[in-house]
Every structure is written in C-alpha cells, then in structure tokens.
Amino acid sequence: MHLSAAQSRGQSLKSSLRELFPGFAVSVLVAATAQFLSEHYGAPAMLMALLLGLALNFLSEAGSRTAPGIGFTAKTVLRLGVALLGARISVEMLAGLGAAAVALVVTGVVLTILFALAITRLVGRDWRFALLTGGSVAICGASAAMAIAAVLPRHEKSERDLVFTVLSVTVLSTVAMVVYPMLAQLFGFDARDSGVFLGGTIHDVAQVVGAGFSIGPEAGETATLVKLIRVSMLAPVVLCISLVIRSRGLADQVEGKRPPVLPGFVLGFLVLAVANSLGMIPAALADAAGILSRWALLIAIAAVGIKTSLARMLEVGPAAIALLVADTVFLGAVVVTGIHAIG
C-alpha cells in the first residue's frame, strides 16, 4: 500500500515536471539569448529579456504546452532569485560604509516610497502602482519590482504594471549610467561621494557597477557597496508592505486562508543575510549565489515578458512614465542633499 502511494506521488511529480518543462525551457532560452545580446552589444540583459519575451506572448496563451511552465517560472523562479540576493548582504558591509551614509541610504528609500504614494494619486493610479514603482526606484530596480509585485494583491493589470515598471526602470537606469557620472563631476564630488551618489540613485546593480568604475576604483567599490545596502532594504520593505496589506484585509486568499506574514522568499533572503553576516557562507559560495540569483531573475523576467501583451503595455500611458521619472529625480535630490549635509 505504501509502495503504491509512493509510486503514485512519483508519477504525479513526473507528470508535473513534464507539464512545466516546455515553458521553463523557453524562458531559459530567452534569458540566455538576452545575456548573449547584452554581452555582445552592450544592451541591459533585463531589457533584452523583456523585449524578447513580449515578442513571444503567443506562447502563454491558454491551452498552449508552454503556458503552465511560463506561469511557474514567472512566480517560483522569481522568488528563488530574490531569496538568493540575501547571500550578498552582511552586517560587516553596513559597518564599513559608516552610520551617516547608511542613514542617508535608508532615508532615501523611505522618502522615495512615501513620495510615490503621495503623487501617484495625481496621475490617477492606485496605491499598488505607487508601491511597485516607488519601491523599484528606491531599492534595486527590476529585482525590487518583482519582489514587491509578489506580495501585492492581484488585479487584472498586475502583469502589465510589473512589465512596464521593469522596462521603465531598466531604461532609466541605463540612461543614468551614462549621465550620472557627468553629474557627479558637475557637482564637484570626490571619488567617495561620487560612489555614494551613484550607488544611492541608480536603479539596477549592473548599471551602478558600470557607472562607478567608469570614474575609478574607489568610486566603483563605494557605489557597489552603497547599492548593496539599498538591496538589503528589500526584505524589510516587502515585509512592511505585506504586514500593512494583511492588517487591512487586502491580501489575496489562498485556498480560503490568508498568506503568511513573512513570505517564504523574504524569509530565505533574511536567513542567507544572517548566515553571511555570521561568516557561515564562504565568499566563493556567496559569489555563486549572486550569479544564480541574477540568472533566476533574468529567467523569471523573460517569463513575465512572455505572459504580457504588448498592446496592454501601451495602455499605461505617459502619466505613468512621468511618475517614474519624478520618483527618480526625487531620489537623486534626496541623495545629493544628504551628501552635502554630511559634508
């Protein structure tokens, strides 16, 4: 009897894997193609994955062999990628930058999200869109957008809003990678202040690294460190959003039950961050987790792109673009003001 039950579970697992594999394989192929284009032509890999995914929207149509796997990849692989980001965070990293700079980064994150909530009403968008866009600008671009989207209550335009946000912050981050180093020079910042400025304002990690090291090694290392501190804000921000949504009874119901207070992927992020802070994760393993996280997020955003209709993307409108630009300018103003205040 027990053998029969085990065999039944095994067959069910094999059936599920067979069902999910085609969609997952397509998402991996799109991500690999995006990475190839990024390495050979200099375009951001996230942007390429989104655009390629949008062109393959027909693969997510109901009844297609790839639809189940694409849905699985967009949700589960995404959460794995966010959780693995925690392996790059440590208390030692926070201490190395100094209390004033850490306070500036935290202040910038909090004020930018509050600013987004305040002005989103002016352009006719709801609080979910404000948290999605404000959080992506304030914390770490595409990664933050996908993590926040995972805990927001679902609605008919959830996928469209997520793809729009990821696409927009990636483009803005690429523009900032070119423009912000020139602004740092215009403001008369030294290498360390330039690093704080770039790491505290540019949305995606890759563009922060590119912009920082275009100035010099010290600016590049400082920018990367500051950016990782912003990444460390991902877990507490997502947790706070989850708690507020839960307390107001707005959380999506799963089989008649409310979701857990702490989403599993946020718990994984925190566990890895604590383990890394205690020196339990070797540097080589932390680097490997960072690479795996990047690939998981790239594969997931390819799947999200495939699930999204380009026609629906165009419905977002110029007001939403203006909102993201305003969030970006506001964050830049906060960081520049803070750098001058710190002296």
XYZ file of C-alpha atoms in Angstrom:
343
model
C 0.000 0.000 0.000
C 2.791 2.407 0.984
C 4.733 1.468 -2.154
C 1.681 2.167 -4.289
C 1.239 5.610 -2.689
C 4.934 6.402 -3.229
C 4.703 5.304 -6.843
C 1.600 7.457 -7.297
C 3.399 10.508 -5.891
C 6.387 9.826 -8.114
C 4.213 9.582 -11.204
C 2.414 12.792 -10.234
C 5.759 14.591 -9.841
C 6.970 13.343 -13.225
C 3.705 14.464 -14.804
C 4.070 17.921 -13.267
C 7.655 18.237 -14.451
C 6.682 17.200 -17.975
C 3.944 19.816 -17.938
C 6.203 22.604 -16.668
C 9.362 21.853 -18.643
C 8.423 23.342 -22.078
C 7.554 26.767 -20.635
C 10.563 26.773 -18.327
C 12.872 25.790 -21.217
C 11.519 28.628 -23.373
C 12.123 31.121 -20.543
C 15.702 29.867 -20.112
C 16.314 30.146 -23.850
C 15.005 33.727 -23.919
C 17.186 34.625 -20.910
C 20.292 33.063 -22.500
C 19.626 34.956 -25.734
C 19.204 38.193 -23.783
C 22.502 37.601 -21.989
C 24.251 36.933 -25.319
C 22.892 40.182 -26.768
C 23.911 42.051 -23.630
C 27.491 40.767 -23.749
C 27.949 41.418 -27.455
C 26.034 44.663 -27.968
C 26.081 46.308 -24.525
C 22.315 46.425 -24.006
C 20.988 45.614 -20.490
C 20.162 41.900 -20.226
C 16.918 42.579 -18.306
C 15.722 44.907 -21.053
C 16.558 42.380 -23.759
C 14.788 39.572 -21.872
C 11.652 41.704 -21.544
C 11.552 42.739 -25.195
C 12.185 39.207 -26.444
C 9.538 37.919 -24.050
C 6.956 40.439 -25.231
C 7.533 39.251 -28.810
C 6.713 35.674 -27.733
C 3.461 36.472 -25.923
C 1.582 33.880 -28.009
C 3.426 31.111 -26.105
C 1.496 31.968 -22.921
C -1.949 31.619 -24.481
C -4.334 29.295 -22.635
C -4.093 25.734 -23.907
C -0.530 26.008 -25.208
C 2.045 23.483 -23.988
C 4.311 26.258 -22.719
C 1.734 28.240 -20.681
C 1.948 26.241 -17.386
C 5.760 26.355 -17.279
C 5.859 30.058 -18.093
C 3.463 30.796 -15.243
C 5.544 28.670 -12.853
C 8.777 30.360 -13.914
C 7.369 33.884 -13.581
C 6.354 33.173 -9.989
C 8.536 30.489 -8.371
C 11.878 31.081 -10.110
C 11.447 34.798 -9.410
C 11.136 34.176 -5.672
C 14.187 31.932 -5.684
C 16.209 34.709 -7.323
C 15.123 37.295 -4.758
C 15.892 34.961 -1.842
C 19.411 34.291 -3.128
C 20.174 38.024 -3.108
C 20.486 37.724 0.674
C 23.779 35.841 0.357
C 25.470 39.100 -0.697
C 24.341 41.091 2.345
C 26.214 41.296 5.672
C 26.394 43.456 8.795
C 30.112 43.978 8.137
C 29.230 45.574 4.815
C 26.907 48.030 6.560
C 29.525 48.916 9.177
C 32.173 49.513 6.507
C 30.278 52.387 4.932
C 29.624 54.367 8.102
C 26.480 55.313 10.002
C 25.877 58.610 8.182
C 25.955 57.071 4.711
C 23.766 54.142 5.796
C 21.261 56.590 7.296
C 21.243 58.534 4.026
C 20.524 55.391 2.009
C 17.706 54.299 4.325
C 16.209 57.796 4.332
C 16.322 57.927 0.540
C 14.478 54.601 0.260
C 11.742 55.527 2.741
C 11.160 59.067 1.429
C 11.038 57.924 -2.209
C 8.349 55.330 -1.468
C 6.336 57.892 0.507
C 6.783 60.413 -2.321
C 5.474 57.862 -4.830
C 2.416 57.194 -2.656
C 1.760 60.936 -2.417
C 1.984 61.833 -6.100
C 0.516 58.676 -7.643
C -2.991 59.913 -6.874
C -2.303 62.968 -9.031
C -1.920 60.771 -12.127
C -4.939 58.592 -11.407
C -3.101 55.434 -10.290
C -3.756 53.383 -7.165
C -1.542 52.583 -4.164
C -0.401 49.269 -5.644
C 1.121 51.040 -8.622
C 2.738 53.565 -6.259
C 4.397 50.854 -4.157
C 5.533 48.987 -7.255
C 7.116 51.979 -8.974
C 8.330 53.754 -5.842
C 9.877 50.595 -4.433
C 11.629 49.719 -7.679
C 13.176 53.195 -7.922
C 14.058 53.389 -4.224
C 15.612 49.930 -3.758
C 17.011 47.942 -6.667
C 15.092 48.360 -9.884
C 13.773 45.223 -11.547
C 14.528 42.916 -8.589
C 12.551 45.103 -6.186
C 9.672 45.471 -8.643
C 9.338 41.707 -8.963
C 9.635 41.113 -5.208
C 7.033 43.770 -4.346
C 4.687 42.541 -7.075
C 4.789 39.079 -5.485
C 3.120 40.357 -2.280
C 0.707 42.923 -3.745
C -2.944 41.890 -4.168
C -3.520 40.666 -7.723
C -5.731 42.508 -10.198
C -6.394 42.325 -13.925
C -3.485 44.637 -14.780
C -0.855 43.205 -12.419
C 1.339 41.644 -15.113
C 1.127 44.739 -17.310
C 2.122 47.068 -14.480
C 5.049 44.855 -13.496
C 6.450 44.648 -17.022
C 6.001 48.387 -17.525
C 7.847 49.116 -14.278
C 10.736 46.747 -15.018
C 11.069 48.065 -18.560
C 10.972 51.707 -17.448
C 13.401 51.437 -14.517
C 15.833 49.472 -16.692
C 15.796 52.172 -19.369
C 16.103 54.944 -16.766
C 18.953 53.085 -15.071
C 20.806 52.758 -18.370
C 20.400 56.478 -19.055
C 21.594 57.250 -15.516
C 24.679 55.051 -16.006
C 25.780 57.454 -18.743
C 24.535 60.774 -17.331
C 25.139 60.469 -13.579
C 28.956 60.222 -13.674
C 28.938 63.558 -15.524
C 26.601 64.989 -12.890
C 28.946 63.791 -10.129
C 31.758 65.728 -11.802
C 29.488 68.771 -12.213
C 28.627 68.675 -8.502
C 32.334 68.563 -7.637
C 32.108 65.230 -5.776
C 35.309 63.381 -4.841
C 35.630 59.631 -5.524
C 33.857 58.515 -2.339
C 30.976 60.998 -2.664
C 30.618 60.060 -6.330
C 30.289 56.413 -5.284
C 27.640 57.279 -2.689
C 25.745 59.338 -5.271
C 25.825 56.655 -7.961
C 25.086 53.759 -5.623
C 22.325 55.682 -3.896
C 20.461 56.753 -7.033
C 20.929 54.344 -9.981
C 18.301 51.606 -10.005
C 19.986 48.363 -11.147
C 23.167 46.815 -9.743
C 24.854 46.248 -13.113
C 24.457 49.890 -14.124
C 25.732 51.049 -10.717
C 28.904 48.998 -11.192
C 29.355 50.307 -14.726
C 28.890 53.933 -13.729
C 31.059 53.706 -10.607
C 34.077 52.085 -12.202
C 33.870 54.491 -15.145
C 35.034 57.130 -12.606
C 37.615 54.987 -10.837
C 38.214 52.006 -8.499
C 37.313 53.823 -5.269
C 34.112 55.260 -6.720
C 33.204 51.869 -8.186
C 33.719 49.975 -4.926
C 31.839 52.590 -2.883
C 28.973 52.675 -5.395
C 28.641 48.875 -5.322
C 28.650 48.856 -1.508
C 26.001 51.571 -1.275
C 23.879 49.765 -3.838
C 24.042 46.522 -1.867
C 22.855 48.410 1.223
C 19.846 49.546 -0.804
C 19.325 45.903 -1.801
C 19.371 44.955 1.897
C 16.313 47.207 2.340
C 14.316 44.869 0.097
C 13.373 42.424 2.864
C 12.152 44.960 5.451
C 10.242 46.961 2.829
C 8.497 43.873 1.419
C 7.742 42.705 4.964
C 6.226 46.094 5.890
C 4.105 46.114 2.730
C 2.941 42.561 3.439
C 2.010 43.424 7.044
C 0.046 46.536 6.054
C -1.830 44.665 3.315
C -2.607 41.840 5.721
C -3.749 44.172 8.527
C -6.206 45.883 6.178
C -7.630 42.594 4.921
C -6.470 43.216 1.346
C -4.262 40.148 0.954
C -5.140 37.570 -1.699
C -6.771 34.446 -0.294
C -5.060 31.095 -0.958
C -7.485 28.176 -0.509
C -9.530 30.344 1.845
C -6.542 31.285 4.011
C -4.526 34.470 4.241
C -0.876 34.213 3.136
C 1.833 34.032 5.831
C 3.002 37.268 7.455
C 6.533 36.721 6.142
C 6.622 35.444 2.536
C 8.911 32.452 2.089
C 11.283 34.198 -0.296
C 11.740 37.122 2.136
C 12.461 34.648 4.939
C 15.046 32.987 2.680
C 16.621 36.375 1.958
C 16.901 37.134 5.681
C 18.266 33.687 6.580
C 21.002 33.968 3.957
C 21.843 37.536 5.029
C 22.194 36.438 8.673
C 24.271 33.406 7.681
C 26.563 35.598 5.578
C 26.895 38.110 8.445
C 27.982 35.272 10.764
C 30.606 34.124 8.270
C 28.813 30.857 7.558
C 28.805 31.373 3.785
C 32.237 31.211 2.095
C 33.000 34.051 -0.318
C 33.029 31.683 -3.292
C 29.596 30.332 -2.365
C 28.215 33.862 -1.871
C 29.515 34.812 -5.324
C 27.923 31.679 -6.806
C 24.608 32.525 -5.113
C 24.815 36.022 -6.601
C 25.324 34.613 -10.102
C 22.490 32.097 -9.639
C 20.239 34.873 -8.328
C 20.949 37.031 -11.357
C 20.141 34.169 -13.743
C 16.977 33.245 -11.849
C 15.742 36.841 -12.040
C 16.652 37.073 -15.727
C 14.780 33.830 -16.498
C 11.806 34.989 -14.428
C 11.572 38.381 -16.133
C 11.725 36.628 -19.513
C 8.692 34.575 -18.409
C 6.893 37.692 -17.146
C 7.547 39.326 -20.522
C 6.116 36.320 -22.363
C 2.977 36.490 -20.196
C 2.390 40.161 -21.047
C 0.684 41.560 -24.119
C 2.495 44.474 -25.787
C -0.869 46.014 -26.672
C -1.799 46.127 -22.977
C 1.595 47.599 -22.147
C 0.810 50.605 -24.338
C -2.313 51.287 -22.258
C -0.195 52.508 -19.331
C 0.191 55.987 -20.787
C 2.620 58.916 -20.421
C 1.429 59.850 -16.902
C 2.875 56.608 -15.520
C 6.206 57.303 -17.224
C 6.221 60.791 -15.736
C 5.604 59.249 -12.313
C 8.687 57.024 -12.568
C 10.818 59.913 -13.790
C 9.574 62.055 -10.885
C 10.442 59.280 -8.405
C 13.925 59.042 -9.906
C 14.533 62.803 -9.759
C 13.249 62.941 -6.185
C 15.605 60.153 -5.045
C 18.518 61.926 -6.729
C 17.662 65.192 -4.967
C 17.477 63.468 -1.571
C 20.870 61.773 -2.015
C 22.621 64.906 -3.317
C 21.204 66.955 -0.432
C 22.302 64.292 2.027
C 25.849 64.165 0.649
C 26.193 67.953 1.061
C 24.713 67.751 4.576
C 27.137 65.001 5.622
C 29.989 67.061 4.247
